[in-house]
Amino acid sequence: MSLATDRECLARAFALARRVHPRATSPNPRVGCVLVKGGRIIGEGAHLGYGQPHAEPVALARAGARAQGATAFITMEPCAPFPGKRNPSCAKALADAGVSRVVCAALDPNPKVAGRGLALLRRAGAKTVRLPEFQTDAEELNRGFYSRMRRGRPWVILKAALSLDGRAAAANGKSRWVTGQAARAAVHRMRAELDAILVGSGTVLKDNPALTAHGAGRNPLRVVLAGRRPLPRRARVFDASAPTVVYRARTSAALRAALQDLARRGVGTLLVEGGPTIHAAFLRAGLVDEARVFLAPKLLSGALDPNAAPKIKTPRVARLGEDWLITGVLS
Ligand code: AOF
Ligand code: ZN
């Protein structure tokens, strides 16, 4: 296959990295690398999992001696050597293989690398190029890694499942189920893609959720923000299906400290599932980066059982300026 432009080659490196499951490499980033010579791909690869080779040595192994004089396209700056590293330096490996030009999308936000990988290559005589139009792609590919490295805390995603009239539960507190099977399956897949999932003690006491991926993939680390009330030892969050950490944190400062501790444990992405007290605490502290809101076409105000609440059978959805209008006859 022949690729014409730098942008096409780098886009291909991104495609390779995106094929890797978001949690496979965590807490390391997903990285893709394409080696091109004379307009042809001579080797390519991705970092497939934590503890496995980085993207660059995978591509270099495929290219062999042909790597001499080639251009490397990488989704992120190749790593420089630093103490405590598990893998050999990719910048050095590229230089040793005689790669003469390195095109990457972004610098490595790891302060132990942060430009030193590219500097090593330049000292070895290679040309280095950064294509800034790919910076956003690089950050989106590794939200958790960037957040941990730059801010010392995870990327925080607020997840809510609400009725059309904005309720997370029926009048008596019953919340099983507001959304349907497909939305719940999507939440399980989400859990499998993220490093950790957090709920408050209210949710543990009221719903007793397992907080697992329910077979959709690897279970996330479970995090409970506890209040003064003791948590039942037999709660499902404490079963053997995944590790669980408990923080006693309700103030903004304590929340920040809990997030810092999670980042130190390698948690890059955190799904905050609620309930409403926890959502409010995170929002008040300005600690939410992304929202994922499921809206069920039912009206829960006054309902005792969410499964029997009045529902819009065929909802019509219109976008009005910034707002949504959802209309339909109740059944
Ligand atoms: C690359 N290519 O594919 C990845 C990189 O402990 P180590 O040796 O595995 O190094 C981890 C660091 O390497 C990680 O924090 C990040 O800075 C970089 N990740 N670098 O050149 C890759 N995954
Ligand atoms: Zn590396």
Coordinates of C-alpha atoms and ligand atoms in Angstrom, one line a residue:
M1 CA 0.0 0.0 0.0
S2 CA 1.4 3.4 -0.8
L3 CA 0.5 6.5 1.2
A4 CA 1.0 10.0 -0.3
T5 CA 1.1 12.6 2.4
D6 CA 2.4 12.9 6.0
R7 CA -1.2 13.5 7.2
E8 CA -2.4 10.2 5.6
C9 CA 0.5 8.3 7.2
L10 CA -0.1 9.8 10.6
A11 CA -3.9 9.1 10.3
R12 CA -3.0 5.5 9.7
A13 CA -0.9 5.4 12.9
F14 CA -4.0 6.7 14.7
A15 CA -6.2 4.0 13.2
L16 CA -3.8 1.4 14.5
A17 CA -3.8 2.8 18.0
R18 CA -7.6 3.2 18.1
R19 CA -8.0 -0.5 17.4
V20 CA -6.5 -1.2 20.8
H21 CA -9.1 -1.5 23.6
P22 CA -8.8 1.7 25.7
R23 CA -8.0 -0.3 28.9
A24 CA -5.5 -2.7 27.4
T25 CA -2.5 -0.4 27.8
S26 CA -3.6 1.5 30.9
P27 CA -2.0 3.2 32.7
N28 CA 0.2 3.5 29.6
P29 CA -1.1 5.3 26.6
R30 CA -2.3 3.8 23.3
V31 CA 0.3 4.5 20.6
G32 CA 0.5 3.6 16.9
C33 CA 3.5 3.8 14.6
V34 CA 3.9 3.5 10.8
L35 CA 7.3 3.3 9.1
V36 CA 7.3 4.5 5.5
K37 CA 10.0 4.5 2.9
G38 CA 9.7 5.6 -0.7
G39 CA 5.9 6.1 -0.2
R40 CA 5.5 2.5 1.0
I41 CA 4.7 1.1 4.4
I42 CA 7.6 -1.1 5.5
G43 CA 6.4 -1.8 9.1
E44 CA 3.7 -0.8 11.5
G45 CA 2.4 -1.6 14.9
A46 CA 0.7 -0.5 18.1
H47 CA 1.4 -0.8 21.8
L48 CA -1.1 -3.7 22.4
G49 CA -1.1 -4.0 26.2
Y50 CA 0.6 -2.9 29.4
G51 CA 3.9 -4.7 29.8
Q52 CA 4.1 -5.4 26.1
P53 CA 6.5 -3.7 23.6
H54 CA 5.8 -0.1 22.7
A55 CA 4.5 0.7 19.2
E56 CA 7.8 1.7 17.7
P57 CA 9.8 -1.6 18.4
V58 CA 6.8 -3.6 16.9
A59 CA 7.0 -1.5 13.7
L60 CA 10.8 -1.7 13.6
A61 CA 10.8 -5.5 14.0
R62 CA 8.5 -5.8 11.0
A63 CA 10.7 -3.4 8.9
G64 CA 14.1 -5.0 9.8
A65 CA 17.1 -3.4 8.0
R66 CA 14.7 -1.5 5.7
A67 CA 14.2 1.0 8.5
Q68 CA 17.4 2.7 7.6
G69 CA 16.5 6.1 6.1
A70 CA 12.7 5.6 6.7
T71 CA 10.2 8.0 8.2
A72 CA 8.4 7.1 11.4
F73 CA 4.8 8.3 11.9
I74 CA 3.8 8.1 15.5
T75 CA 0.7 9.2 17.4
M76 CA 2.9 10.5 20.2
E77 CA 6.6 11.4 20.7
P78 CA 8.7 8.3 21.2
C79 CA 9.9 7.8 24.8
A80 CA 13.2 8.9 26.1
P81 CA 15.1 6.8 28.7
F82 CA 14.3 7.6 32.3
P83 CA 15.0 5.7 35.6
G84 CA 12.4 3.1 36.5
K85 CA 11.2 2.6 32.9
R86 CA 10.1 -0.9 32.0
N87 CA 10.8 -0.7 28.3
P88 CA 13.9 0.4 26.4
S89 CA 13.7 3.9 24.9
C90 CA 11.9 4.1 21.6
A91 CA 13.6 7.3 20.6
K92 CA 16.9 5.5 20.9
A93 CA 15.6 2.4 19.1
L94 CA 14.5 4.6 16.1
A95 CA 17.8 6.4 16.1
D96 CA 19.8 3.1 16.3
A97 CA 17.7 1.7 13.4
G98 CA 18.7 4.7 11.2
V99 CA 15.2 6.2 10.9
S100 CA 16.0 9.6 9.4
R101 CA 12.7 11.5 10.0
V102 CA 10.1 11.3 12.7
V103 CA 6.6 12.8 12.4
C104 CA 4.4 12.8 15.5
A105 CA 1.1 14.3 16.6
A106 CA 2.0 15.4 20.0
L107 CA 4.7 15.5 22.7
D108 CA 4.6 12.9 25.4
P109 CA 2.8 14.7 28.4
N110 CA 4.8 12.4 30.7
P111 CA 7.2 15.0 32.4
K112 CA 9.9 12.4 32.3
V113 CA 9.8 12.5 28.5
A114 CA 8.2 15.8 27.4
G115 CA 10.3 16.6 24.4
R116 CA 13.4 14.7 25.4
G117 CA 12.5 11.8 23.0
L118 CA 12.5 14.2 20.0
A119 CA 15.6 15.9 21.3
L120 CA 17.4 12.6 21.4
L121 CA 16.5 11.9 17.8
R122 CA 17.6 15.3 16.6
R123 CA 21.0 14.8 18.4
A124 CA 21.3 11.6 16.5
G125 CA 20.8 13.5 13.2
A126 CA 17.1 12.7 12.5
K127 CA 14.6 15.3 11.4
T128 CA 11.6 15.7 13.7
V129 CA 8.2 17.2 12.7
R130 CA 5.1 17.7 14.8
L131 CA 1.8 18.1 13.0
P132 CA -0.2 20.3 15.4
E133 CA -3.5 19.6 13.7
F134 CA -3.4 16.1 15.3
Q135 CA -2.9 17.4 18.8
T136 CA -6.6 17.0 19.7
D137 CA -6.7 13.4 18.2
A138 CA -3.7 12.6 20.4
E139 CA -5.4 13.9 23.5
E140 CA -8.8 12.2 22.7
L141 CA -7.0 8.9 22.1
N142 CA -5.5 8.9 25.7
R143 CA -7.8 11.1 27.8
G144 CA -6.8 9.4 31.0
F145 CA -3.0 9.4 30.4
Y146 CA -3.1 13.1 29.5
S147 CA -5.2 14.0 32.5
R148 CA -3.0 12.0 34.9
M149 CA 0.2 13.5 33.5
R150 CA -0.9 17.1 33.2
R151 CA -3.2 17.5 36.2
G152 CA -2.4 14.6 38.5
R153 CA -6.0 13.5 38.5
P154 CA -8.2 11.2 36.3
W155 CA -10.4 12.4 33.5
V156 CA -13.8 12.5 35.2
I157 CA -17.0 11.4 33.3
L158 CA -20.3 12.0 35.0
K159 CA -22.9 9.4 34.0
A160 CA -26.6 9.8 34.7
A161 CA -29.7 7.8 33.7
L162 CA -32.7 10.1 33.9
S163 CA -36.4 10.1 33.0
L164 CA -37.7 12.8 30.6
D165 CA -38.8 14.7 33.7
G166 CA -35.3 14.6 35.1
R167 CA -35.6 12.0 37.8
A168 CA -33.1 9.3 38.6
A169 CA -35.6 7.3 40.7
A170 CA -39.3 6.9 41.4
A171 CA -40.9 8.7 44.3
N172 CA -40.1 5.9 46.7
G173 CA -36.4 5.8 45.6
K174 CA -36.7 2.8 43.3
S175 CA -34.3 3.2 40.4
R176 CA -34.4 -0.2 38.8
W177 CA -34.9 0.4 36.0
V178 CA -35.1 3.9 34.6
T179 CA -33.4 3.0 31.2
G180 CA -33.9 -0.1 29.1
Q181 CA -31.7 -3.1 28.3
A182 CA -29.7 -1.5 25.5
A183 CA -28.8 1.6 27.5
R184 CA -27.7 -0.6 30.5
A185 CA -25.6 -2.8 28.2
A186 CA -23.9 0.4 26.9
V187 CA -23.1 1.3 30.6
H188 CA -21.5 -2.1 31.1
R189 CA -19.3 -1.6 28.0
M190 CA -18.4 1.9 29.3
R191 CA -17.4 0.4 32.6
A192 CA -15.1 -2.1 30.8
E193 CA -13.4 0.8 28.9
L194 CA -12.7 2.9 31.9
D195 CA -10.2 2.5 34.7
A196 CA -12.5 3.1 37.7
I197 CA -16.1 3.7 38.6
L198 CA -17.3 5.7 41.6
V199 CA -20.5 5.9 43.6
G200 CA -21.5 7.4 46.9
S201 CA -22.5 5.4 50.0
G202 CA -26.1 6.3 49.4
T203 CA -26.1 4.3 46.1
V204 CA -24.4 1.3 47.9
L205 CA -27.0 1.3 50.7
K206 CA -30.0 1.9 48.4
D207 CA -29.2 -0.1 45.2
N208 CA -26.5 -2.5 46.4
P209 CA -24.9 -2.4 42.9
A210 CA -22.0 -4.8 41.9
L211 CA -20.5 -2.0 39.7
T212 CA -18.9 -4.5 37.4
A213 CA -18.8 -4.7 33.6
H214 CA -21.2 -7.7 33.7
G215 CA -19.1 -9.7 31.3
A216 CA -18.6 -6.8 28.8
G217 CA -14.8 -6.9 29.6
R218 CA -12.4 -6.3 32.4
N219 CA -14.0 -4.9 35.6
P220 CA -13.0 -1.4 36.6
L221 CA -11.6 -0.5 40.0
R222 CA -14.6 0.3 42.2
V223 CA -14.5 3.4 44.3
V224 CA -17.0 4.3 47.1
L225 CA -17.2 7.8 48.6
A226 CA -18.4 7.1 52.1
G227 CA -20.1 9.4 54.6
R228 CA -20.3 8.8 58.3
R229 CA -22.6 5.8 58.1
P230 CA -20.8 2.5 58.0
L231 CA -21.0 0.4 54.8
P232 CA -22.3 -3.2 55.1
R233 CA -19.4 -5.6 54.6
R234 CA -21.7 -7.9 52.6
A235 CA -22.5 -5.2 50.0
R236 CA -21.9 -6.4 46.5
V237 CA -19.2 -3.7 45.9
F238 CA -17.0 -5.6 48.3
D239 CA -17.4 -9.0 46.5
A240 CA -14.3 -10.7 44.9
S241 CA -15.1 -9.6 41.3
A242 CA -12.8 -6.5 41.4
P243 CA -10.9 -4.5 44.0
T244 CA -12.6 -1.7 45.8
V245 CA -11.3 1.4 47.5
V246 CA -13.2 3.6 50.0
Y247 CA -12.6 7.3 50.6
R248 CA -14.2 9.4 53.3
A249 CA -14.4 12.5 51.3
R250 CA -17.3 15.0 51.0
T251 CA -15.5 18.4 50.9
S252 CA -14.0 19.7 47.6
A253 CA -10.5 19.5 49.1
A254 CA -11.0 15.9 50.2
L255 CA -12.5 15.0 46.8
R256 CA -9.4 16.4 45.1
A257 CA -7.1 14.4 47.4
A258 CA -9.1 11.2 46.6
L259 CA -8.7 11.9 42.8
Q260 CA -5.0 12.5 43.3
D261 CA -4.7 9.2 45.1
L262 CA -6.5 7.4 42.3
A263 CA -4.2 9.0 39.7
R264 CA -1.2 7.7 41.7
R265 CA -2.8 4.3 41.5
G266 CA -2.8 4.6 37.7
V267 CA -6.5 5.5 37.3
G268 CA -6.7 7.7 34.2
T269 CA -10.4 7.6 33.5
L270 CA -13.1 7.6 36.2
L271 CA -16.9 7.1 35.7
V272 CA -18.9 8.9 38.4
E273 CA -22.2 7.1 38.5
G274 CA -23.8 9.0 41.3
G275 CA -26.1 9.3 43.0
P276 CA -27.3 13.0 42.9
T277 CA -25.3 14.0 46.0
I278 CA -22.1 12.8 44.5
H279 CA -22.9 14.4 41.1
A280 CA -23.5 17.7 42.9
A281 CA -20.3 17.4 44.9
F282 CA -18.2 16.8 41.8
L283 CA -19.9 19.6 39.8
R284 CA -19.6 22.0 42.7
A285 CA -15.9 21.3 43.0
G286 CA -15.5 21.8 39.2
L287 CA -14.2 18.3 38.8
V288 CA -16.3 17.0 35.9
D289 CA -14.7 16.8 32.4
E290 CA -17.3 15.0 30.4
A291 CA -21.0 14.0 30.8
R292 CA -22.9 11.0 29.5
V293 CA -26.6 11.3 30.1
F294 CA -29.1 8.6 29.2
L295 CA -32.7 9.8 28.9
A296 CA -35.5 7.4 29.2
P297 CA -38.8 8.3 27.4
K298 CA -40.8 8.1 30.6
L299 CA -42.1 10.4 33.3
L300 CA -41.1 9.3 36.8
S301 CA -42.6 12.1 38.9
G302 CA -45.2 10.4 41.1
A303 CA -44.5 6.9 39.9
L304 CA -43.8 4.2 42.5
D305 CA -42.3 1.7 40.0
P306 CA -40.0 3.0 37.3
N307 CA -41.0 0.0 35.1
A308 CA -44.6 1.0 35.2
A309 CA -44.2 4.8 34.8
P310 CA -46.1 6.6 32.0
K311 CA -44.0 6.4 28.8
I312 CA -43.9 8.2 25.4
K313 CA -44.3 5.4 22.8
T314 CA -42.9 7.2 19.8
P315 CA -41.0 10.3 21.0
R316 CA -40.3 13.1 18.5
V317 CA -37.1 14.9 19.2
A318 CA -36.4 18.5 18.0
R319 CA -33.4 20.7 18.5
L320 CA -34.4 24.2 19.4
G321 CA -31.4 26.5 19.7
E322 CA -29.4 25.0 22.6
D323 CA -32.3 23.0 23.8
W324 CA -34.1 19.8 23.0
L325 CA -37.9 19.4 22.7
I326 CA -39.2 15.9 23.1
T327 CA -42.9 15.4 22.5
G328 CA -45.3 12.4 22.3
V329 CA -48.5 10.9 23.6
L330 CA -48.2 8.9 26.8
S331 CA -49.1 5.3 26.9
Ligands
AOF1 C1 6.3 5.2 23.3 N1 5.6 4.2 22.7 O1 4.0 2.7 22.6 C2 4.2 4.0 24.5 C3 4.9 5.1 25.2 O2 7.4 1.9 31.7 P1 7.6 2.0 30.2 O3 9.0 1.7 29.7 O4 6.6 1.1 29.4 O5 7.3 3.5 29.7 C4 6.0 4.0 29.9 C5 6.0 5.4 29.4 O6 6.3 5.4 28.0 C6 4.7 6.1 29.5 O7 4.5 6.7 30.7 C7 4.7 7.1 28.3 O8 5.5 8.2 28.7 C8 5.5 6.3 27.2 N2 4.6 5.5 26.4 N3 6.0 5.6 24.5 O9 7.3 5.7 22.8 C9 4.6 3.6 23.2 N4 3.2 3.4 25.2
ZN2 ZN 8.5 3.8 24.0

